[in-house]
Amino acid sequence: MTTKQNTLYVGSLAKGLRLLRAFDESHTELTLSDLAQRSGLDKSATQRLANTLHIEGMLDKDPVTRRFRPSHAWLQMAYAYYWSDPLVGQTIPKLISLSQEIGETINLAELSGDHIIYVSRLPCKRTYFAATIIGRRLPALSTSAGRAMLATFPEDERRAAVDNWPIIQFTPCTTLDRGSIRDSVERAVHDGFAISTGQMILNEIGVAAPIPGHDGRAMAAVQCSVSAHTWTREKIIAEILPQIQDTANSISPSFQAQRGYSRSPAG
Amino acid sequence: MTTKQNTLYVGSLAKGLRLLRAFDESHTELTLSDLAQRSGLDKSATQRLANTLHIEGMLDKDPVTRRFRPSHAWLQMAYAYYWSDPLVGQTIPKLISLSQEIGETINLAELSGDHIIYVSRLPCKRTYFAATIIGRRLPALSTSAGRAMLATFPEDERRAAVDNWPIIQFTPCTTLDRGSIRDSVERAVHDGFAISTGQMILNEIGVAAPIPGHDGRAMAAVQCSVSAHTWTREKIIAEILPQIQDTANSISPSFQAQRGYSRSPAG
DNA sequence: TTCAAGGTATCATAGTATGATACACGAAGA
DNA sequence: TCTTCGTGTATCATACTATGATACCTTGAA
C-alpha cells in the first residue's frame, strides 16, 4: 500500500529500515510511540518490527525505560563498509601521516549523490562533536570537499549541480546565493582545490583537494578544517594546501583492491 | 519456518538483516548467488530482499558486475550510533588530547557481550588496516581492554567469564590457556589496569584502563596500542599508563546526556 | 482512586511474501 | 558455431505471514 507495487519489493523489510532511519543526531533514544510517529507506521507494525530488530540485535532496549537505542551492530556496519570501500584502505595510512605533519583535523570525504559524506576523520584538535565522527552527510555545495570534487566534472554537470543541488543554511555565513557558489566552484576548476569559510560553522575554514578518479571525475577529496582564529587563507595555501594536494594525488585512480589486507580477518 | 514462531517477529525483516550481515572483512562485494549462499536463503528470497535493500539505499549495485556492496548508509548508521552513545560525546575530546600527548594510537573500547568493540579510534602511527577502523569486535578475553573491564566485575562473574567466554587464536602468542588469562585478569583486579602482549598481532602491546561505571562495573575502557619494538612494559607503565588512567577516571560514571550537543543537527 | 498514555498481547483476515519455474544473458569450452 | 553452465531476471498461484483493530496491563500523574 504505502510501498511500491512490485513483486521484487519486500515491504516489511523496507518498513524495518524506516525504523532504523528514525534515529539521528537529535533522536537518539526512542520509545515505541516515538518510533511509530517518526516512521509513520501504526502501533502494531512498529511493535512487531522493533521487536524483531531487538531480537536480531540491531536495537538495544532499556529494560526500565523501554526505550530503543542503536546497538553496537551499527558500528559493525561501518566496519564492514570500510573493508568494502577500496579507497579507504589505500588512503588511511597517508591521512595519518598527513595529520601528524600538519597537526590539524584531516578528513576523507566522498560524494554521495548531491551530498558529501565524511568517510574517515582524524581529529587533532578539540572541536565540536559532529566534526569528529564519521558518516556525517552534508550538502556538497556547502563544503570545500564537495566543491573541489564538483570542479572536476564537465562544465554542463557543474552547472546543473550548482543550479539544482540542495543548500541548507547552517550559519549566518552559509552561502545561499548560487551565483557565488558557482564562482567558488569555477575558481576551484582553475586552482585545482577549494577553500570555504564559515559554511558549516562560524570561524571555520575548510580546504580540500580532489582525489583523481578513473576518468578525471573525482568522487572523493582530502579535506582539512582549521580555525579562522589561527589561520588565514594565505597561510593555509602556503602551509597546508601543498601537502593535502600531494596526498590526494598520491592516491591511485585505479581503485583495484590495493588494500592488501583483503583476506585477513585476524589482522 | 526457519525463523522463530512468534507473532511479534517479522521474518522478512530478519532475513533482510541476514543479507546485511553477509558482508564482512573478507566478503566485501557479493553477487546474488554469494548472498544466497552466505545467508542461507533461496535464490528468490535473496533476489527480492537484496533488491529491496538496493532500492532503499542500503546496498549499492555495480551496474556491470551486478555485485552488491555496502552503501554509504552503513556509515550513517555509525553516525547515528555515535550520537546515541552517551560515553562517546564525553570521551572523544579527552581522547584527542590524550593521543596528542602520547603520540600513540588511542582507542575507546566498550563491552559487547563477551566481546569488546572499538568505538573510537585515534590512530597516530601507521599500523595495519584493521587497527585503524571502528566497529571491530574482538573476544574480550584476548584484549587488554576486555581484561581491564572484566577486572571490575565481582569475583564469580570474573570466574565465569574466564571459564566460558570465547577465545580465538590470532597469533602464535595468543593466550589460549584460561589459567593464564585468569592470572592476567586477577592482576588487573589488583593493579587497576591490564597489559597484554602479542594477543591480536605479534609485537604489539596493549594497555587499558577501565572507565568506572555506575556500580563499579566498567563497561568501557581507554586503550593504547604500541609496538614492542620501541616500547617495554616498564616504559609503558611509566609513561603511558598514568595518562590513560587519568583520562579514564575523568570520565563521569553518570552517563546522563553530558554530550551537550544533543540538539544540534547543524553543528 | 481515577484517568491517561504508553507498552504488551491476541486474533481473524487479507494480502503479501513465497519459492518453483521459466526465461535471458554471457562466458567458457568443444 | 553451437552447447553448456552459471547467473541474473521475471512471473505466478498458493499458502502462510504480516496485518492492524482491539483489548489488556502497567505506570505515573492528577
Coordinates of C-alpha atoms (C1' of nucleotides) in Angstrom, one line a residue:
Chain A
M1 CA 0.0 0.0 0.0
T2 CA 2.3 2.6 1.3
T3 CA 5.0 0.8 -0.5
K4 CA 5.8 0.3 -4.2
Q5 CA 3.7 -2.3 -6.0
N6 CA 6.4 -4.7 -7.1
T7 CA 6.8 -8.3 -6.5
L8 CA 10.5 -7.8 -6.1
Y9 CA 10.0 -5.5 -3.2
V10 CA 9.5 -6.7 0.3
G11 CA 7.5 -4.1 2.2
S12 CA 8.2 -5.5 5.6
L13 CA 11.9 -5.1 5.2
A14 CA 11.6 -1.6 3.9
K15 CA 9.4 -0.7 6.9
G16 CA 12.0 -2.1 9.2
L17 CA 14.6 0.1 7.7
R18 CA 12.4 3.1 8.2
L19 CA 12.6 2.3 11.9
L20 CA 16.4 2.4 11.8
R21 CA 16.3 5.7 10.0
A22 CA 14.2 7.2 12.7
F23 CA 17.4 7.5 14.7
D24 CA 19.6 10.5 14.1
E25 CA 21.6 13.2 15.9
S26 CA 18.5 14.6 17.7
H27 CA 16.7 11.3 18.2
T28 CA 19.0 9.0 19.9
E29 CA 16.6 7.1 22.2
L30 CA 13.1 6.4 21.1
T31 CA 10.0 4.9 22.7
L32 CA 7.7 2.7 20.8
S33 CA 5.4 5.6 20.2
D34 CA 8.2 7.8 19.1
L35 CA 9.2 5.2 16.6
A36 CA 5.7 4.8 15.3
Q37 CA 5.3 8.5 14.9
R38 CA 8.7 9.1 13.2
S39 CA 8.4 6.2 10.9
G40 CA 4.7 6.8 10.0
L41 CA 3.8 3.2 10.8
D42 CA 1.0 2.2 13.0
K43 CA 1.5 1.0 16.6
S44 CA 1.2 -2.7 15.8
A45 CA 3.6 -2.7 12.9
T46 CA 6.1 -0.7 14.9
Q47 CA 5.8 -3.0 17.8
R48 CA 6.5 -6.1 15.7
L49 CA 9.3 -4.6 13.7
A50 CA 11.0 -3.0 16.6
N51 CA 10.8 -6.2 18.5
T52 CA 12.3 -8.1 15.6
L53 CA 15.1 -5.6 15.3
H54 CA 15.7 -6.0 19.0
I55 CA 15.8 -9.8 18.9
E56 CA 18.2 -9.6 15.9
G57 CA 20.5 -7.4 17.9
M58 CA 20.0 -4.2 15.8
L59 CA 18.3 -2.3 18.6
D60 CA 19.1 -2.2 22.3
K61 CA 16.2 -1.8 24.7
D62 CA 16.4 -0.3 28.1
P63 CA 14.6 -2.7 30.3
V64 CA 13.3 0.1 32.6
T65 CA 12.5 3.0 30.3
R66 CA 11.6 0.6 27.4
R67 CA 13.4 2.9 25.0
F68 CA 15.2 1.7 22.0
R69 CA 18.7 2.7 21.0
P70 CA 21.0 1.8 18.2
S71 CA 23.1 -1.2 19.1
H72 CA 26.8 -1.9 18.6
A73 CA 25.8 -3.6 15.4
W74 CA 25.5 -0.2 13.9
L75 CA 29.2 0.2 14.4
Q76 CA 29.9 -3.2 12.9
M77 CA 28.2 -2.0 9.8
A78 CA 30.7 0.8 9.5
Y79 CA 33.4 -1.8 10.0
A80 CA 32.1 -3.9 7.1
Y81 CA 31.8 -0.7 5.0
Y82 CA 35.4 0.2 5.5
W83 CA 36.6 -3.1 4.2
S84 CA 34.4 -2.8 1.1
D85 CA 35.5 0.7 0.1
P86 CA 38.7 0.4 -1.9
L87 CA 39.6 4.0 -1.3
V88 CA 39.8 3.7 2.4
G89 CA 42.4 1.1 2.8
Q90 CA 44.6 3.0 0.4
T91 CA 44.1 6.3 2.0
I92 CA 44.1 5.9 5.7
P93 CA 47.9 5.4 6.2
K94 CA 48.5 8.5 4.1
L95 CA 46.0 10.5 6.0
I96 CA 47.5 9.5 9.3
S97 CA 50.9 10.8 8.2
L98 CA 49.3 13.9 6.9
S99 CA 47.5 14.7 10.1
Q100 CA 50.7 14.2 12.1
E101 CA 52.6 16.5 9.8
I102 CA 50.0 19.3 9.7
G103 CA 48.6 18.9 13.2
E104 CA 45.2 19.8 12.1
T105 CA 42.0 17.8 11.5
I106 CA 42.1 15.8 8.3
N107 CA 39.1 14.2 6.6
L108 CA 38.4 11.9 3.7
A109 CA 35.1 12.9 2.0
E110 CA 33.2 11.0 -0.7
L111 CA 30.5 12.1 -2.9
S112 CA 27.2 10.6 -2.1
G113 CA 24.6 11.9 -4.6
D114 CA 24.4 15.6 -4.1
H115 CA 25.9 15.4 -0.6
I116 CA 29.3 14.6 0.7
I117 CA 29.9 12.1 3.4
Y118 CA 32.9 12.0 5.7
V119 CA 34.3 8.6 5.5
S120 CA 37.5 8.9 7.6
R121 CA 38.2 11.6 10.1
L122 CA 41.4 12.2 12.0
P123 CA 40.7 14.9 14.6
C124 CA 43.9 16.6 16.0
K125 CA 42.4 19.5 17.9
R126 CA 39.4 19.7 20.1
T127 CA 36.4 20.7 18.0
Y128 CA 32.7 20.3 18.1
F129 CA 31.4 16.8 18.4
A130 CA 29.9 16.4 14.9
A131 CA 33.3 17.3 13.4
T132 CA 34.9 14.3 15.0
I133 CA 32.6 11.5 13.9
I134 CA 32.3 9.6 10.6
G135 CA 29.2 9.2 8.5
R136 CA 28.2 12.9 8.6
R137 CA 26.4 13.9 5.4
L138 CA 26.4 17.5 4.2
P139 CA 25.2 19.3 1.1
A140 CA 28.1 19.1 -1.3
L141 CA 27.6 22.7 -2.4
S142 CA 28.2 24.0 1.1
T143 CA 31.5 22.2 1.6
S144 CA 35.0 22.7 0.4
A145 CA 35.3 19.0 -0.4
G146 CA 32.1 19.0 -2.4
R147 CA 33.1 22.0 -4.5
A148 CA 36.6 20.5 -5.1
M149 CA 35.1 17.3 -6.4
L150 CA 32.5 19.1 -8.4
A151 CA 35.2 21.2 -10.1
T152 CA 36.5 18.0 -11.8
F153 CA 33.2 17.4 -13.5
P154 CA 32.4 18.5 -17.1
E155 CA 31.0 22.0 -17.4
D156 CA 27.4 21.1 -18.0
E157 CA 27.3 18.8 -15.0
R158 CA 28.9 21.5 -12.9
R159 CA 26.3 24.0 -14.0
A160 CA 23.4 21.6 -13.3
A161 CA 24.7 20.8 -9.9
V162 CA 25.2 24.4 -8.9
D163 CA 21.7 25.1 -10.0
N164 CA 19.9 22.2 -8.5
W165 CA 21.8 20.6 -5.7
P166 CA 20.4 21.4 -2.2
I167 CA 21.7 24.0 0.1
I168 CA 20.9 24.4 3.7
Q169 CA 21.7 27.4 5.9
F170 CA 23.9 26.3 8.8
T171 CA 25.4 29.6 9.8
P172 CA 24.7 33.2 9.0
C173 CA 27.7 33.0 6.6
T174 CA 26.5 29.9 4.7
T175 CA 26.4 30.9 1.0
L176 CA 22.9 30.7 -0.2
D177 CA 23.5 32.5 -3.5
R178 CA 24.1 30.0 -6.2
G179 CA 26.0 32.6 -8.2
S180 CA 28.6 32.9 -5.5
I181 CA 28.8 29.1 -5.3
R182 CA 29.3 28.9 -9.0
D183 CA 32.2 31.4 -8.7
S184 CA 33.7 29.3 -6.0
V185 CA 33.4 26.1 -8.0
E186 CA 34.8 27.7 -11.1
R187 CA 37.7 29.0 -9.1
A188 CA 38.3 25.5 -8.0
V189 CA 38.3 24.3 -11.6
H190 CA 41.1 26.7 -12.2
D191 CA 43.0 26.2 -9.0
G192 CA 42.6 22.5 -8.5
F193 CA 41.4 23.0 -4.9
A194 CA 38.6 24.7 -3.0
I195 CA 38.5 26.8 0.1
S196 CA 35.4 27.7 2.0
T197 CA 34.8 29.8 5.1
G198 CA 32.2 29.6 7.8
Q199 CA 29.9 27.4 5.7
M200 CA 29.1 24.8 8.4
I201 CA 30.3 26.6 11.5
L202 CA 31.5 30.1 12.1
N203 CA 35.2 30.8 12.1
E204 CA 36.0 27.5 10.4
I205 CA 37.9 27.3 7.2
G206 CA 38.0 24.2 5.0
V207 CA 40.4 23.3 2.3
A208 CA 40.0 20.4 0.0
A209 CA 41.8 18.8 -2.9
P210 CA 40.1 16.3 -5.1
I211 CA 41.3 12.7 -5.4
P212 CA 41.6 12.0 -9.1
G213 CA 39.2 9.3 -10.4
H214 CA 39.2 7.0 -13.4
D215 CA 38.1 9.4 -15.9
G216 CA 39.2 12.6 -14.3
R217 CA 35.9 12.9 -12.2
A218 CA 36.8 13.0 -8.6
M219 CA 34.5 11.1 -6.3
A220 CA 36.5 11.8 -3.2
A221 CA 38.6 14.5 -1.6
V222 CA 41.1 15.1 1.1
Q223 CA 39.9 17.9 3.3
C224 CA 41.3 19.9 6.2
S225 CA 39.4 22.0 8.7
V226 CA 41.1 24.8 10.6
S227 CA 40.1 27.6 12.8
A228 CA 40.0 31.1 11.3
H229 CA 41.4 32.4 14.6
T230 CA 44.8 30.9 13.9
W231 CA 44.8 30.6 10.2
T232 CA 44.4 32.8 7.2
R233 CA 43.6 31.9 3.6
E234 CA 47.2 32.7 2.6
K235 CA 48.8 30.8 5.4
I236 CA 46.6 27.8 4.5
I237 CA 47.6 27.9 0.9
A238 CA 51.3 28.2 1.8
E239 CA 51.5 25.6 4.6
I240 CA 48.6 23.1 4.3
L241 CA 47.5 23.0 0.7
P242 CA 50.7 21.5 -0.8
Q243 CA 50.7 18.6 1.5
I244 CA 47.0 17.9 1.0
Q245 CA 47.4 18.0 -2.7
D246 CA 50.3 15.7 -2.6
T247 CA 48.4 13.2 -0.6
A248 CA 45.3 13.5 -2.8
N249 CA 47.4 13.0 -5.9
S250 CA 49.3 10.1 -4.5
I251 CA 46.1 8.1 -4.3
S252 CA 45.9 5.8 -7.2
P253 CA 42.9 6.4 -9.5
S254 CA 42.8 2.7 -10.2
F255 CA 40.7 1.6 -7.3
Q256 CA 41.6 -2.1 -7.6
A257 CA 41.8 -3.9 -4.3
Q258 CA 45.0 -2.2 -3.4
R259 CA 44.1 -2.7 0.2
G260 CA 46.4 -5.7 0.5
Y261 CA 44.7 -7.0 3.6
S262 CA 41.5 -8.3 2.0
R263 CA 41.9 -11.7 3.3
S264 CA 42.9 -11.3 6.9
P265 CA 40.0 -11.4 9.4
A266 CA 42.7 -11.8 12.0
G267 CA 45.0 -8.9 11.2
Chain B
M1 CA 9.7 -21.6 9.4
T2 CA 13.4 -21.2 9.6
T3 CA 12.5 -18.2 11.9
K4 CA 11.1 -18.1 15.4
Q5 CA 7.4 -18.8 15.8
N6 CA 6.2 -15.6 17.2
T7 CA 3.6 -13.1 16.1
L8 CA 5.8 -10.3 17.2
Y9 CA 8.6 -11.4 14.9
V10 CA 8.7 -10.4 11.3
G11 CA 10.6 -13.0 9.4
S12 CA 11.1 -11.0 6.3
L13 CA 12.9 -8.2 8.2
A14 CA 15.1 -10.7 9.9
K15 CA 16.0 -12.3 6.6
G16 CA 16.9 -8.9 5.2
L17 CA 19.3 -8.3 8.1
R18 CA 20.9 -11.6 7.3
L19 CA 21.8 -10.3 4.0
L20 CA 23.5 -7.3 5.5
R21 CA 25.4 -9.5 7.9
A22 CA 26.8 -11.4 4.9
F23 CA 29.3 -8.6 4.4
D24 CA 32.4 -8.6 6.4
E25 CA 36.2 -8.1 6.1
S26 CA 36.6 -10.9 3.7
H27 CA 33.3 -10.6 1.8
T28 CA 33.1 -7.0 0.6
E29 CA 31.4 -7.4 -2.7
L30 CA 28.8 -10.1 -3.2
T31 CA 26.9 -11.4 -6.2
L32 CA 23.3 -12.5 -5.8
S33 CA 24.4 -16.2 -5.6
D34 CA 27.0 -15.3 -3.0
L35 CA 24.4 -13.6 -0.9
A36 CA 22.0 -16.5 -1.2
Q37 CA 24.7 -18.9 -0.2
R38 CA 26.1 -16.9 2.7
S39 CA 22.7 -16.0 4.1
G40 CA 21.2 -19.5 3.6
L41 CA 18.2 -18.1 1.8
D42 CA 16.9 -19.4 -1.5
K43 CA 17.5 -17.6 -4.7
S44 CA 14.1 -15.9 -5.0
A45 CA 14.1 -14.6 -1.4
T46 CA 17.6 -13.3 -1.8
Q47 CA 16.7 -11.6 -5.0
R48 CA 13.7 -9.8 -3.5
L49 CA 15.4 -8.8 -0.3
A50 CA 18.6 -7.6 -2.0
N51 CA 16.5 -5.7 -4.5
T52 CA 14.6 -4.1 -1.7
L53 CA 17.8 -3.2 0.2
H54 CA 19.1 -1.7 -3.0
I55 CA 16.0 0.4 -3.7
E56 CA 16.1 1.6 -0.1
G57 CA 19.7 2.7 -0.5
M58 CA 21.3 0.1 1.9
L59 CA 23.2 -1.7 -0.9
D60 CA 25.0 -0.3 -3.9
K61 CA 24.9 -2.4 -7.0
D62 CA 27.6 -2.3 -9.6
P63 CA 25.7 -1.9 -12.9
V64 CA 28.2 -4.0 -14.8
T65 CA 29.3 -6.7 -12.4
R66 CA 25.9 -6.8 -10.7
R67 CA 27.6 -7.2 -7.4
F68 CA 26.3 -5.7 -4.2
R69 CA 28.3 -3.6 -1.8
P70 CA 27.5 -1.8 1.4
S71 CA 26.4 1.7 0.7
H72 CA 27.2 5.0 2.4
A73 CA 24.1 4.4 4.6
W74 CA 26.3 2.0 6.6
L75 CA 28.4 4.9 7.7
Q76 CA 25.4 6.9 8.5
M77 CA 24.4 4.2 10.9
A78 CA 27.6 4.7 12.7
Y79 CA 26.9 8.4 12.8
A80 CA 23.6 7.9 14.4
Y81 CA 25.1 5.4 16.9
Y82 CA 27.7 8.0 18.0
W83 CA 25.0 10.5 18.9
S84 CA 23.2 7.8 20.9
D85 CA 26.1 6.6 22.9
P86 CA 26.4 8.9 25.9
L87 CA 30.0 7.8 26.5
V88 CA 31.3 8.9 23.2
G89 CA 30.5 12.6 23.3
Q90 CA 32.0 12.9 26.7
T91 CA 35.1 10.9 25.8
I92 CA 36.2 12.0 22.4
P93 CA 37.7 15.4 23.3
K94 CA 39.7 13.8 26.0
L95 CA 40.9 11.0 23.8
I96 CA 42.1 13.6 21.2
S97 CA 44.2 15.4 23.9
L98 CA 45.5 12.1 25.1
S99 CA 46.6 10.9 21.7
Q100 CA 48.3 14.2 21.0
E101 CA 50.2 14.0 24.3
I102 CA 51.2 10.4 23.9
G103 CA 51.6 10.2 20.2
E104 CA 50.4 6.7 20.0
T105 CA 47.2 5.1 18.9
I106 CA 44.3 5.6 21.5
N107 CA 41.1 3.6 21.4
L108 CA 37.8 3.6 23.2
A109 CA 36.5 0.1 23.7
E110 CA 33.1 -1.0 25.0
L111 CA 32.0 -4.3 26.2
S112 CA 29.5 -6.0 23.9
G113 CA 28.5 -9.3 25.4
D114 CA 31.6 -11.4 25.6
H115 CA 33.4 -9.3 23.1
I116 CA 34.8 -5.8 23.1
I117 CA 34.1 -3.4 20.3
Y118 CA 36.3 -0.5 19.4
V119 CA 34.0 2.6 19.4
S120 CA 36.5 5.4 18.8
R121 CA 40.0 5.0 17.4
L122 CA 42.6 7.7 17.0
P123 CA 45.5 6.3 15.1
C124 CA 48.8 8.2 15.3
K125 CA 51.2 5.8 13.7
R126 CA 50.9 3.7 10.6
T127 CA 49.6 0.3 11.6
Y128 CA 47.7 -2.5 9.9
F129 CA 44.4 -1.6 8.5
A130 CA 42.1 -3.3 11.0
A131 CA 43.6 -1.3 13.8
T132 CA 42.5 1.9 12.3
I133 CA 38.8 1.4 11.8
I134 CA 36.0 1.5 14.2
G135 CA 33.5 -1.3 14.9
R136 CA 36.0 -4.0 15.2
R137 CA 34.8 -6.8 17.6
L138 CA 37.3 -9.0 19.4
P139 CA 37.0 -11.7 22.1
A140 CA 37.2 -9.7 25.3
L141 CA 39.5 -12.3 27.0
S142 CA 42.1 -11.7 24.3
T143 CA 42.4 -8.0 24.7
S144 CA 43.8 -5.7 27.3
A145 CA 40.6 -3.6 27.3
G146 CA 38.4 -6.6 27.9
R147 CA 40.5 -7.9 30.8
A148 CA 40.6 -4.4 32.3
M149 CA 36.9 -4.2 32.2
L150 CA 36.4 -7.7 33.4
A151 CA 38.6 -7.0 36.4
T152 CA 36.0 -4.6 37.7
F153 CA 33.4 -7.3 37.9
P154 CA 32.5 -9.3 41.0
E155 CA 34.6 -12.4 41.5
D156 CA 32.1 -15.0 40.5
E157 CA 31.4 -13.2 37.3
R158 CA 35.0 -12.9 36.5
R159 CA 35.5 -16.6 37.1
A160 CA 32.5 -17.5 34.9
A161 CA 33.8 -15.2 32.1
V162 CA 37.3 -16.5 32.2
D163 CA 35.9 -20.0 32.0
N164 CA 33.3 -19.6 29.3
W165 CA 33.9 -16.6 27.1
P166 CA 35.3 -17.4 23.7
I167 CA 38.9 -17.3 22.7
I168 CA 40.3 -17.3 19.2
Q169 CA 43.9 -17.8 18.2
F170 CA 45.1 -14.8 16.3
T171 CA 48.8 -15.1 16.6
P172 CA 51.1 -17.9 17.9
C173 CA 51.3 -15.8 21.1
T174 CA 47.6 -15.6 21.7
T175 CA 47.0 -16.9 25.2
L176 CA 44.8 -20.0 24.9
D177 CA 45.3 -21.2 28.4
R178 CA 42.4 -19.9 30.6
G179 CA 44.6 -20.3 33.7
S180 CA 47.0 -17.7 32.3
I181 CA 44.1 -15.4 31.4
R182 CA 42.7 -15.8 34.8
D183 CA 46.1 -14.7 36.2
S184 CA 46.2 -11.7 33.9
V185 CA 42.7 -10.7 34.9
E186 CA 43.4 -11.1 38.6
R187 CA 46.5 -9.0 38.3
A188 CA 44.3 -6.4 36.7
V189 CA 42.0 -6.5 39.6
H190 CA 44.9 -5.7 41.8
D191 CA 46.6 -3.2 39.5
G192 CA 43.6 -1.4 38.1
F193 CA 44.8 -1.8 34.6
A194 CA 45.7 -4.5 32.1
I195 CA 48.6 -5.1 29.8
S196 CA 48.7 -7.7 27.1
T197 CA 51.3 -8.7 24.5
G198 CA 51.0 -10.1 21.1
Q199 CA 47.4 -11.2 21.5
M200 CA 46.0 -9.9 18.3
I201 CA 49.1 -9.2 16.4
L202 CA 52.8 -10.0 17.0
N203 CA 55.0 -7.4 18.6
E204 CA 52.0 -5.3 19.7
I205 CA 51.5 -4.3 23.3
G206 CA 48.1 -3.1 24.6
V207 CA 47.4 -1.2 27.8
A208 CA 44.0 -0.4 29.0
A209 CA 42.4 1.3 32.0
P210 CA 38.7 0.7 32.8
I211 CA 36.2 3.6 32.8
P212 CA 34.3 3.4 36.0
G213 CA 30.6 2.6 35.7
H214 CA 27.6 3.3 37.8
D215 CA 28.1 0.4 40.2
G216 CA 31.8 0.0 39.8
R217 CA 31.4 -2.4 36.8
A218 CA 33.3 -0.9 33.9
M219 CA 31.6 -1.2 30.5
A220 CA 34.2 0.7 28.7
A221 CA 38.0 1.2 28.7
V222 CA 40.6 3.5 27.3
Q223 CA 43.2 1.5 25.5
C224 CA 46.5 2.2 23.9
S225 CA 48.4 0.0 21.4
V226 CA 52.1 0.4 20.9
S227 CA 54.9 -1.5 19.2
A228 CA 57.1 -3.8 21.2
H229 CA 60.0 -2.7 19.1
T230 CA 60.0 0.7 20.7
W231 CA 58.3 0.1 24.0
T232 CA 58.8 -2.1 27.0
R233 CA 56.3 -3.0 29.7
E234 CA 58.1 -0.8 32.2
K235 CA 58.3 2.2 29.9
I236 CA 54.6 1.9 29.2
I237 CA 53.8 1.8 32.8
A238 CA 55.9 4.8 33.5
E239 CA 55.0 7.0 30.5
I240 CA 51.6 5.9 29.1
L241 CA 49.7 4.3 31.9
P242 CA 49.3 7.4 34.2
Q243 CA 47.8 9.5 31.4
I244 CA 45.4 6.7 30.3
Q245 CA 44.2 6.2 33.8
D246 CA 43.7 9.9 34.4
T247 CA 41.7 10.1 31.2
A248 CA 39.6 7.0 32.1
N249 CA 38.9 8.3 35.6
S250 CA 38.0 11.7 34.4
I251 CA 35.0 10.3 32.5
S252 CA 32.0 10.6 34.6
P253 CA 30.2 7.4 35.6
S254 CA 26.9 9.2 35.5
F255 CA 26.2 8.7 31.8
Q256 CA 23.5 11.4 31.6
A257 CA 23.4 13.2 28.3
Q258 CA 26.6 15.1 29.1
R259 CA 27.1 15.4 25.5
G260 CA 25.8 18.9 25.5
Y261 CA 25.1 19.0 21.8
S262 CA 22.1 16.7 21.8
R263 CA 20.0 19.1 19.8
S264 CA 22.3 20.4 17.1
P265 CA 21.7 18.8 13.8
A266 CA 23.6 21.7 12.3
G267 CA 26.7 21.7 14.4
Chain C
dT1 C1' -8.9 6.5 43.2
dT2 C1' -9.3 7.7 38.7
dC3 C1' -7.5 8.8 34.4
dA4 C1' -4.5 9.0 30.5
dA5 C1' -0.6 7.3 27.9
dG6 C1' 2.3 4.1 26.7
dG7 C1' 3.6 -0.8 26.3
dT8 C1' 2.0 -5.6 25.5
dA9 C1' -0.7 -9.4 23.9
dT10 C1' -4.3 -11.6 20.9
dC11 C1' -6.6 -13.0 16.7
dA12 C1' -9.3 -13.5 12.3
dT13 C1' -8.4 -11.9 7.9
dA14 C1' -6.4 -10.1 3.7
dG15 C1' -2.8 -9.6 1.2
dT16 C1' 1.9 -10.1 0.7
dA17 C1' 5.9 -12.8 0.7
dT18 C1' 6.9 -17.2 -1.0
dG19 C1' 9.8 -20.3 -4.0
dA20 C1' 9.2 -23.2 -8.0
dT21 C1' 9.7 -22.4 -12.6
dA22 C1' 10.8 -20.4 -16.9
dC23 C1' 13.4 -17.0 -19.5
dA24 C1' 17.6 -14.2 -20.8
dC25 C1' 22.3 -13.3 -21.0
dG26 C1' 27.4 -14.0 -21.1
dA27 C1' 31.4 -16.8 -20.5
dA28 C1' 33.9 -21.0 -21.2
dG29 C1' 34.7 -25.0 -23.8
dA30 C1' 34.3 -28.1 -27.5
Chain D
dT1 C1' 29.3 -22.0 -34.3
dC2 C1' 27.0 -24.4 -31.1
dT3 C1' 26.4 -26.2 -26.2
dT4 C1' 26.6 -25.9 -21.6
dC5 C1' 26.8 -23.9 -17.4
dG6 C1' 26.4 -20.3 -14.0
dT7 C1' 24.0 -16.1 -13.0
dG8 C1' 20.7 -12.7 -13.0
dT9 C1' 15.8 -11.6 -14.0
dA10 C1' 10.9 -12.1 -14.4
dT11 C1' 6.3 -14.4 -13.5
dC12 C1' 2.6 -16.5 -10.9
dA13 C1' -0.7 -19.4 -8.0
dT14 C1' -0.7 -20.6 -3.3
dA15 C1' -0.2 -20.6 1.5
dC16 C1' 1.4 -18.6 5.1
dT17 C1' 2.8 -14.5 7.3
dA18 C1' 2.2 -9.9 8.2
dT19 C1' -1.5 -7.0 9.3
dG20 C1' -3.9 -3.7 12.4
dA21 C1' -8.0 -3.4 15.2
dT22 C1' -8.9 -4.4 19.7
dA23 C1' -8.4 -5.4 24.4
dC24 C1' -5.5 -5.9 28.3
dC25 C1' -1.6 -4.3 31.5
dT26 C1' 1.3 -1.2 33.8
dT27 C1' 2.9 3.2 35.2
dG28 C1' 2.8 7.7 36.7
dA29 C1' 0.2 11.9 37.3
dA30 C1' -3.9 14.3 38.8

